[in-house]
Amino acid sequence: MALLEISGLCVRFGGLKALDAIDLSVERGQFVAVIGPNGAGKTTLFSVIAGALKPSAGTVRFEGKEVQGSLPAHMSHLGVRRSFQVPRPFSSMTVRENVRVSAAGRNILHTFRCLAPCAQDGPIEKGVDEVLEQVGLSAQSERRAGELTMGELRRLEIARALSSRPSLLLLDEPAAGIGVDGIAPLAELIRSVRRTGLTIMLVEHYVGFALALADRAVVLDEGRKIAEGVPDEVRGNERVIDAYLGKDGSRSPRPKIAEGDRP
Amino acid sequence: MVVGVTIAIYAMLSVALNIVVGYAGQPNLAQSAFLGLGAYFAAVLSTRYHIGFWWTIPISFGVAGTAGFILGAISLRLREDFLAITTIGLNFVVVAAFQYVPFFGGAVGIYSIPLPSIGGRQFGNLDFLVTAACMLVLVVASSKYLERTWLGASLTALRDDESASSSVGIPVASYKVVAFTLSAAFAGMAGSIYAPFLSAVTPTSFGFTESVVILSMLIFGGVGTIRGALLGALVLGALPEVFRFISNFRLLTFGLILLLMLRFQPQGLAGDASAASRFIRNALAPLRQGSGPRRSRG
């Protein structure tokens, strides 16, 4: 049984079809990249899986159970965690506090244990230390999240998502805005997370970055799935190249600029 | 001593208000309505049903808490400015209820509320002060403890970012309701001593302007911190008493202070990032060397 199974998923915003009859399944332990040009519906897909958006039609099954339309907090407790495209730290809290509060599961937050002091939970503190170590934020643990750089914020996003030991991790453009120097360490971090056996879905704008990491890629364009396969297949797929560059190259501004530059 | 009791009551109100406004980041301009509910129930029960003062404390706590629960439940559908306006509306509704519902004694309010007694002896001013101080200690201690709990951390998280909070599993809706309930319940408890201390309650004492006064105290002292809430209540509570002439222009003075604070020092006098607390932290820094990094909120 696939960990995540999506069938016939549609999301409409008024007249706009953001997602149109998407079928997709993710096996346990897989690393799936979701790529596609701007407005393809990648983040919309993530929002539906994470429970932030209710689909107009279709089903999302997680571990066999239908979960479409569940609240984000519920999905989080089921084991689906996401990082946000634009980092959303708890700015007034320290890095450690950010991760700690994210590590509390349902058995704390939904019971009277929520009235227990949060810094004195041995197993949780140990887990927080491990996650901070894993993402490389141990040295920053006492800094306020509001003071972090973009690269550190991306790591904090991942740390928060990992803190509850999820079974499905959704990474929404983790490489956006961190600069060329940050890319390689980030890729290394994602690989190390991968090695723990965690199932990962990655939405990414940098196609090369995503395809280098993933073992399967799904390509979306204008809300539809246009291709799926191992990275090499996808790379050579005609429809994918068309989607990115346009059939006549009209979608990409680059050829035009190049022509204009020519003497 | 009279001033002391007044300040202690204000301090309870602003520390309690800090739970909703400071920790959970939800605007609330109805704090005096909860004080009023507590005070009115204490007044009605003690004058009409001869229920002793000590019993009115938990009852006022419970009644105001229930009202807070209802406001919290309403607040779930509203955000920021709409919520602020709703709380103002609620304050007017509660005052109108005091005025027009016969149970609450109508526009003249309730008079000659009996003095509480302890061990067969009637309360003097000192007894009021000690009792109010004990209640304040209870509110501050609970608040202080709340800051350290999972619930407290979650409230701060949802203040900072609601979507991120729910994405990490925090039950945003129920926790907001809990914050409103707790804050209102403590305000109601303050009401249970307010009524016998002034020996009378009138609808106008719990109006919207009074809520603004309480919020000014919190903002003046520093939203989000207990010390700020205490300092605000102390300074703004004592001001009209110390400078008699101010009491004629009380609202004008408070309004001006509120405006100036929000313009020049929105963290309040003792807030985490305020000039004063930065100065004190820097001054004390050499003394703390070696004691390791310290959390910045207090």
XYZ file of C-alpha atoms in Angstrom:
561
model
C 0.000 0.000 0.000
C 1.298 3.421 -0.941
C 1.902 5.879 1.892
C 0.138 8.648 0.030
C -2.412 8.089 -2.683
C -4.056 10.939 -4.513
C -6.749 10.347 -7.083
C -8.807 12.643 -9.243
C -7.744 15.641 -7.214
C -9.241 18.960 -8.368
C -8.871 22.393 -6.832
C -10.778 25.285 -8.335
C -10.422 28.914 -7.334
C -13.495 30.467 -8.906
C -13.107 29.765 -12.601
C -9.446 28.848 -12.357
C -8.502 25.207 -12.198
C -5.410 25.218 -10.006
C -5.297 21.422 -9.996
C -7.101 19.248 -12.498
C -7.628 15.519 -12.006
C -4.278 14.770 -10.413
C -3.450 11.126 -9.737
C -0.330 10.486 -7.762
C 0.993 7.930 -5.377
C 4.043 8.011 -3.153
C 5.516 4.820 -1.758
C 7.087 4.589 1.660
C 10.712 5.685 1.579
C 10.457 7.358 -1.806
C 11.778 10.797 -2.628
C 9.439 12.473 -5.089
C 10.166 15.826 -6.659
C 7.234 17.881 -7.880
C 8.393 20.309 -10.525
C 6.790 22.601 -13.029
C 6.767 26.214 -14.157
C 5.260 29.069 -12.170
C 1.564 28.618 -11.490
C 1.666 24.906 -12.249
C -0.106 24.086 -8.976
C 2.836 22.678 -7.026
C 2.256 24.607 -3.821
C -1.503 24.108 -4.155
C -0.876 20.370 -4.227
C 1.190 20.627 -1.044
C -1.446 22.735 0.666
C -4.045 20.072 -0.037
C -1.831 17.278 1.276
C -0.962 19.297 4.392
C -4.618 20.040 5.060
C -4.369 23.785 4.513
C -6.672 23.647 1.511
C -9.838 21.668 0.882
C -9.951 20.103 -2.568
C -12.985 20.689 -4.809
C -13.025 17.020 -5.787
C -10.975 13.858 -5.495
C -9.481 11.933 -2.633
C -6.250 12.001 -0.683
C -5.425 8.799 1.151
C -2.695 8.750 3.753
C -1.793 5.325 5.106
C -4.987 4.065 3.491
C -7.349 6.518 5.188
C -9.142 9.306 3.373
C -7.823 12.579 4.767
C -8.810 15.273 2.265
C -10.211 18.323 4.021
C -8.616 17.498 7.399
C -7.163 20.431 9.303
C -3.393 21.087 9.160
C -3.031 20.273 12.864
C -4.685 16.912 12.253
C -2.432 16.109 9.294
C 0.528 17.063 11.422
C -0.525 14.581 14.091
C -1.019 11.894 11.454
C 2.609 12.375 10.451
C 2.531 14.830 7.544
C 4.781 17.815 8.126
C 5.627 20.652 5.777
C 8.127 23.441 5.413
C 6.810 26.722 4.068
C 7.916 28.363 0.847
C 8.236 31.683 2.670
C 9.661 30.778 6.099
C 7.159 31.293 8.886
C 9.201 31.167 12.093
C 7.812 31.872 15.550
C 9.944 35.008 15.530
C 9.803 35.957 19.194
C 10.879 32.483 20.301
C 14.368 31.041 20.247
C 15.369 28.426 17.699
C 15.182 25.762 20.390
C 11.727 26.909 21.509
C 10.551 26.846 17.890
C 11.616 23.249 17.478
C 10.450 22.214 20.928
C 6.895 23.498 20.525
C 6.752 21.770 17.141
C 7.839 18.490 18.684
C 4.867 18.208 21.039
C 2.506 15.597 19.729
C -1.169 15.046 20.206
C -0.577 13.253 23.513
C 0.764 16.506 24.933
C -1.243 19.177 23.155
C -4.609 17.438 23.441
C -4.333 16.316 27.053
C -3.691 17.896 30.421
C -0.002 17.373 29.767
C -0.199 20.698 27.925
C -0.120 22.213 31.417
C 3.258 20.648 32.174
C 6.426 22.749 31.936
C 7.693 22.299 28.392
C 11.433 22.592 28.913
C 11.650 19.648 31.295
C 10.516 16.816 29.082
C 13.622 14.657 28.817
C 12.800 12.597 25.706
C 11.553 15.689 23.870
C 14.625 17.762 24.746
C 16.798 14.911 23.509
C 14.862 14.825 20.249
C 15.149 18.598 19.886
C 18.922 18.397 20.379
C 19.178 15.686 17.738
C 17.127 17.618 15.189
C 19.085 20.828 15.795
C 22.295 18.863 15.344
C 20.955 17.239 12.195
C 20.074 20.536 10.495
C 23.185 22.275 11.805
C 21.507 24.828 14.043
C 22.911 23.654 17.393
C 25.072 26.738 17.722
C 22.106 28.979 17.010
C 19.724 27.253 19.407
C 19.420 30.150 21.859
C 19.043 32.870 19.228
C 15.687 34.388 18.515
C 14.231 33.042 15.284
C 13.489 36.602 14.149
C 17.225 37.273 13.878
C 18.130 34.379 11.604
C 19.358 34.658 8.021
C 17.333 33.222 5.155
C 19.515 30.128 5.006
C 19.122 29.522 8.735
C 15.372 30.107 8.515
C 15.136 27.408 5.828
C 16.947 25.026 8.145
C 14.653 25.990 10.993
C 11.657 25.204 8.777
C 13.083 21.753 8.155
C 13.971 21.289 11.828
C 10.449 22.131 12.927
C 8.992 19.759 10.371
C 11.334 16.939 11.442
C 10.865 17.517 15.163
C 7.832 15.251 15.494
C 9.413 12.404 13.500
C 6.876 12.587 10.653
C 6.316 9.824 8.140
C 5.923 12.210 5.204
C 7.940 15.385 4.821
C 6.797 18.076 2.397
C 9.528 20.535 1.447
C 8.194 23.594 -0.335
C 11.001 25.286 -2.302
C 13.639 24.957 0.414
C 16.317 26.333 -1.909
C 14.534 29.579 -2.765
C 16.358 32.727 -1.756
C 19.372 31.207 -0.037
C 22.005 32.104 -2.613
C 24.367 29.931 -4.608
C 26.646 29.184 -1.633
C 23.773 27.769 0.377
C 22.592 25.273 -2.216
C 25.200 22.549 -1.764
C 24.973 22.393 2.060
C 21.186 22.360 1.783
C 21.287 19.494 -0.697
C 23.585 17.653 1.709
C 21.115 18.254 4.542
C 18.201 16.943 2.479
C 20.263 13.885 1.506
C 21.045 13.198 5.148
C 17.363 13.448 6.025
C 16.683 11.102 3.150
C 19.147 8.559 4.518
C 17.029 8.213 7.672
C 14.446 6.504 5.450
C 11.911 9.311 5.592
C 9.473 9.685 2.708
C 9.966 13.100 1.138
C 8.109 15.206 -1.377
C 9.933 18.234 -2.675
C 8.488 21.132 -4.622
C 11.234 23.023 -6.312
C 11.775 25.744 -8.834
C 15.393 24.811 -9.459
C 14.769 21.754 -11.613
C 18.377 20.609 -11.570
C 18.512 20.728 -7.782
C 15.284 18.744 -7.430
C 16.135 16.099 -10.038
C 19.565 15.534 -8.547
C 18.002 14.649 -5.197
C 14.825 12.793 -6.071
C 14.345 9.246 -7.244
C 11.076 10.056 -8.947
C 9.737 13.258 -10.442
C 6.231 14.459 -11.166
C 5.826 17.358 -13.560
C 2.847 19.679 -13.301
C 1.827 22.303 -15.796
C -1.243 24.508 -15.515
C -2.761 22.225 -12.917
C -2.291 18.975 -14.838
C 0.220 16.209 -14.453
C 2.124 16.111 -17.718
C 4.890 13.676 -16.914
C 6.136 11.289 -14.282
C 9.137 9.038 -13.994
C 12.735 8.757 -12.924
C 14.645 12.050 -13.207
C 16.415 11.094 -16.428
C 13.172 10.220 -18.198
C 11.623 13.481 -17.119
C 14.627 15.492 -18.162
C 14.374 14.245 -21.727
C 10.585 14.361 -21.926
C 9.395 16.527 -24.815
C 6.290 17.788 -23.021
C 8.353 18.856 -20.030
C 10.751 20.844 -22.159
C 7.777 22.431 -23.907
C 6.173 23.317 -20.590
C 9.277 25.096 -19.382
C 10.378 26.764 -22.565
C 7.152 26.890 -24.546
C 6.779 25.137 -27.895
C 8.259 28.044 -29.772
C 10.297 29.271 -26.874
C 7.732 32.012 -26.250
C 7.282 31.208 -22.573
C 10.857 31.841 -21.668
C 12.164 35.374 -21.802
C 15.699 34.174 -22.330
C 15.702 33.488 -26.092
C 14.268 36.932 -26.785
C 16.899 38.663 -24.740
C 19.549 36.620 -26.470
C 18.273 37.678 -29.872
C 18.212 41.306 -28.837
C 21.740 41.075 -27.539
C 23.086 39.837 -30.814
C 24.721 42.503 -32.880
C -4.008 51.351 51.670
C -7.049 52.126 49.555
C -4.709 52.995 46.702
C -2.908 49.702 47.289
C -6.095 47.689 46.840
C -7.014 49.645 43.708
C -3.588 49.037 42.240
C -3.702 45.347 43.140
C -7.054 45.003 41.366
C -5.743 46.828 38.294
C -2.616 44.691 38.371
C -4.714 41.512 38.380
C -6.681 42.828 35.425
C -3.668 43.768 33.359
C -1.726 40.578 34.145
C -4.851 38.595 33.209
C -5.334 40.649 30.049
C -1.735 39.890 29.142
C -2.666 36.206 28.738
C -4.901 37.017 25.773
C -3.227 40.124 24.385
C 0.385 39.416 25.279
C 0.765 35.657 24.961
C -1.911 34.758 22.426
C -1.773 38.058 20.543
C -5.539 38.500 20.372
C -6.955 41.992 20.861
C -9.368 42.263 23.770
C -11.114 45.482 24.713
C -13.667 43.877 27.011
C -11.593 43.212 30.103
C -13.675 45.516 32.294
C -16.817 43.628 31.260
C -15.346 40.489 32.806
C -14.396 42.466 35.910
C -18.001 43.708 35.920
C -19.470 40.231 35.607
C -17.368 39.064 38.540
C -18.225 42.135 40.608
C -21.940 41.997 39.787
C -22.289 38.327 40.606
C -20.441 38.879 43.866
C -22.715 41.839 44.626
C -25.979 40.120 43.774
C -25.102 36.919 45.563
C -23.928 38.617 48.732
C -26.740 41.183 49.019
C -29.687 39.131 47.823
C -28.722 35.576 48.612
C -26.395 36.234 51.547
C -23.662 34.109 50.125
C -20.380 34.733 51.873
C -17.468 36.559 50.256
C -15.239 33.490 50.114
C -17.833 31.610 48.078
C -18.292 34.492 45.654
C -14.628 34.272 44.626
C -14.892 30.930 42.801
C -18.369 31.829 41.507
C -17.177 35.128 40.003
C -14.168 33.281 38.615
C -16.468 30.725 36.985
C -19.061 33.152 35.642
C -16.517 35.487 34.053
C -14.602 32.456 32.773
C -17.749 31.194 31.066
C -18.271 34.603 29.462
C -14.647 34.535 28.345
C -15.202 31.084 26.896
C -18.117 32.424 24.855
C -16.119 35.424 23.631
C -13.264 33.079 22.772
C -15.583 30.851 20.766
C -16.896 33.894 18.887
C -13.376 35.111 18.297
C -12.495 32.014 16.298
C -14.225 33.398 13.236
C -12.680 36.841 13.598
C -9.255 38.301 13.290
C -7.408 41.393 14.439
C -9.437 44.567 13.966
C -12.749 42.752 13.564
C -12.096 40.885 16.770
C -11.160 44.141 18.520
C -14.448 45.712 17.447
C -16.364 42.609 18.524
C -14.839 42.773 21.990
C -15.834 46.447 22.228
C -19.350 45.436 21.244
C -19.373 42.716 23.869
C -18.363 45.251 26.498
C -21.369 47.420 25.574
C -23.681 44.411 25.633
C -22.541 43.462 29.119
C -22.972 47.028 30.397
C -26.442 47.146 28.820
C -27.291 43.890 30.559
C -26.243 45.419 33.896
C -28.481 48.393 33.143
C -31.605 46.688 31.919
C -31.734 43.207 33.395
C -33.582 43.402 36.732
C -31.355 40.695 38.211
C -28.453 43.179 38.112
C -30.358 45.977 39.828
C -30.872 48.347 36.901
C -29.212 51.680 36.184
C -28.564 52.586 39.831
C -26.598 49.407 40.381
C -26.307 47.573 43.674
C -25.516 49.312 46.945
C -24.505 48.411 50.481
C -22.669 45.257 49.574
C -21.762 43.671 52.930
C -18.169 43.672 54.045
C -16.528 40.263 53.944
C -15.629 38.777 57.257
C -12.845 36.568 58.400
C -13.068 34.622 61.635
C -16.191 36.554 62.680
C -14.450 39.931 62.186
C -15.405 42.334 59.415
C -12.835 43.306 56.807
C -10.836 46.464 57.332
C -8.719 48.112 54.664
C -5.713 46.035 55.639
C -7.696 42.814 55.190
C -8.744 43.994 51.749
C -5.163 44.786 50.885
C -3.883 41.407 52.071
C -6.646 39.532 50.260
C -6.164 41.505 47.047
C -2.416 40.950 47.272
C -2.949 37.210 47.723
C -5.215 37.123 44.692
C -2.635 39.086 42.709
C 0.071 36.639 43.738
C -2.158 33.797 42.562
C -2.750 35.482 39.173
C 0.924 36.318 38.705
C 2.043 32.843 39.755
C -0.426 31.146 37.412
C 0.618 33.440 34.607
C 4.277 32.850 35.303
C 3.687 29.114 35.341
C 1.630 29.306 32.152
C 4.604 30.868 30.359
C 6.627 27.733 31.025
C 4.030 25.201 29.903
C 3.344 23.664 26.513
C 0.137 25.658 26.454
C 2.009 28.906 27.070
C 4.622 28.161 24.424
C 1.873 27.230 21.981
C 0.043 30.503 22.628
C 3.217 32.437 21.850
C 3.663 30.358 18.720
C 0.156 31.066 17.498
C 0.638 34.769 18.222
C 3.763 34.744 16.066
C 2.264 32.746 13.195
C -1.076 31.026 13.165
C -0.611 28.956 9.988
C 2.778 27.715 11.091
C 1.308 26.818 14.489
C -1.415 24.677 13.043
C 1.050 23.064 10.649
C 2.997 21.778 13.649
C -0.118 20.422 15.282
C -1.097 23.184 17.707
C -4.883 23.208 18.184
C -5.081 26.938 17.483
C -8.833 27.275 17.962
C -9.132 25.532 21.313
C -6.039 27.221 22.719
C -7.384 30.670 21.855
C -10.578 29.821 23.703
C -8.544 28.619 26.692
C -6.630 31.925 26.731
C -9.813 33.995 26.654
C -11.380 31.826 29.348
C -8.407 32.034 31.718
C -7.971 35.759 31.241
C -11.667 36.464 31.841
C -11.819 34.150 34.842
C -8.980 35.996 36.578
C -10.660 39.328 35.791
C -13.864 37.943 37.317
C -11.958 36.957 40.425
C -10.714 40.535 40.704
C -14.374 41.555 40.485
C -15.266 39.481 43.529
C -13.116 41.702 45.739
C -13.865 44.883 43.807
C -17.565 44.748 44.757
C -17.290 44.513 48.550
C -14.291 46.868 48.577
C -16.238 49.704 46.920
C -19.458 48.438 48.569
C -21.337 49.413 45.404
C -21.380 48.460 41.739
C -22.842 50.603 38.984
C -23.095 49.713 35.291
C -20.973 52.647 34.158
C -17.954 51.509 36.197
C -17.425 48.650 33.755
C -17.717 50.532 30.491
C -15.544 50.378 27.423
C -13.388 53.286 28.611
C -12.412 51.245 31.654
C -11.280 48.440 29.323
C -9.166 50.973 27.477
C -7.634 52.057 30.785
C -6.654 48.447 31.558
C -5.234 47.956 28.080
C -3.290 51.240 28.413
C -1.692 49.909 31.574
C -0.577 46.776 29.779
C 0.744 48.687 26.777
C 2.413 51.291 28.973
C 4.230 48.657 30.979
C 5.004 46.308 28.105
C 2.736 43.816 26.359
C 3.779 40.183 26.677
C 5.566 40.396 30.002
C 4.204 40.041 33.520
C 6.582 42.703 34.846
C 5.243 45.078 32.204
C 1.653 44.424 33.195
C 2.531 44.976 36.861
C 4.525 48.138 36.211
C 1.773 49.601 34.051
C -0.879 48.958 36.694
C 1.358 50.378 39.395
C 2.260 53.593 37.580
C -1.046 54.331 35.882
C -3.025 53.100 38.880
C -1.132 55.332 41.291
C -0.896 58.366 39.022
C -4.430 59.747 39.595
C -4.084 59.162 43.332
C -0.703 60.774 43.702
C -1.419 63.718 41.448
C -4.929 64.651 42.386
C -5.325 67.073 39.517
C -4.864 64.221 37.060
C -7.964 62.447 38.273
C -10.072 65.138 36.629
C -8.332 64.491 33.351
C -7.823 60.774 33.865
C -8.981 59.563 30.488
C -7.254 62.424 28.702
C -3.984 61.584 30.434
C -4.296 57.867 29.756
C -5.215 58.490 26.141
C -2.178 60.714 25.682
C 0.116 58.196 27.365
C -1.274 55.440 25.158
C -0.699 57.481 22.010
C 2.821 58.498 22.995
C 3.790 54.964 23.989
C 2.505 53.427 20.781
C 4.300 56.081 18.768
C 7.660 56.074 20.509
C 7.991 52.909 22.574
C 5.474 50.288 21.433
C 7.221 47.596 23.493
C 6.192 49.462 26.625
C 8.442 50.594 29.447
C 9.485 47.129 30.553
C 8.795 45.031 27.452
C 11.389 42.621 26.118
C 12.794 44.973 23.480
C 12.168 48.283 25.243
C 14.925 50.830 25.749
C 14.682 50.535 29.524
C 14.914 46.758 29.688
C 17.752 46.718 27.151
C 19.585 49.223 29.301
C 19.069 47.174 32.434
C 20.062 43.967 30.682
C 23.243 45.552 29.388
C 24.028 46.998 32.791
C 23.580 43.614 34.429
C 25.340 41.662 31.701
C 28.771 41.643 33.386
C 27.203 40.209 36.547
C 25.615 37.386 34.636
C 28.749 36.276 32.841
C 29.302 32.602 33.344
C 25.716 31.895 34.249
C 25.131 30.830 30.682
C 22.707 32.186 28.110
C 19.478 33.371 29.590
C 16.045 33.361 28.080
C 15.011 36.873 27.308
C 11.417 36.785 28.399
C 10.532 37.026 32.010
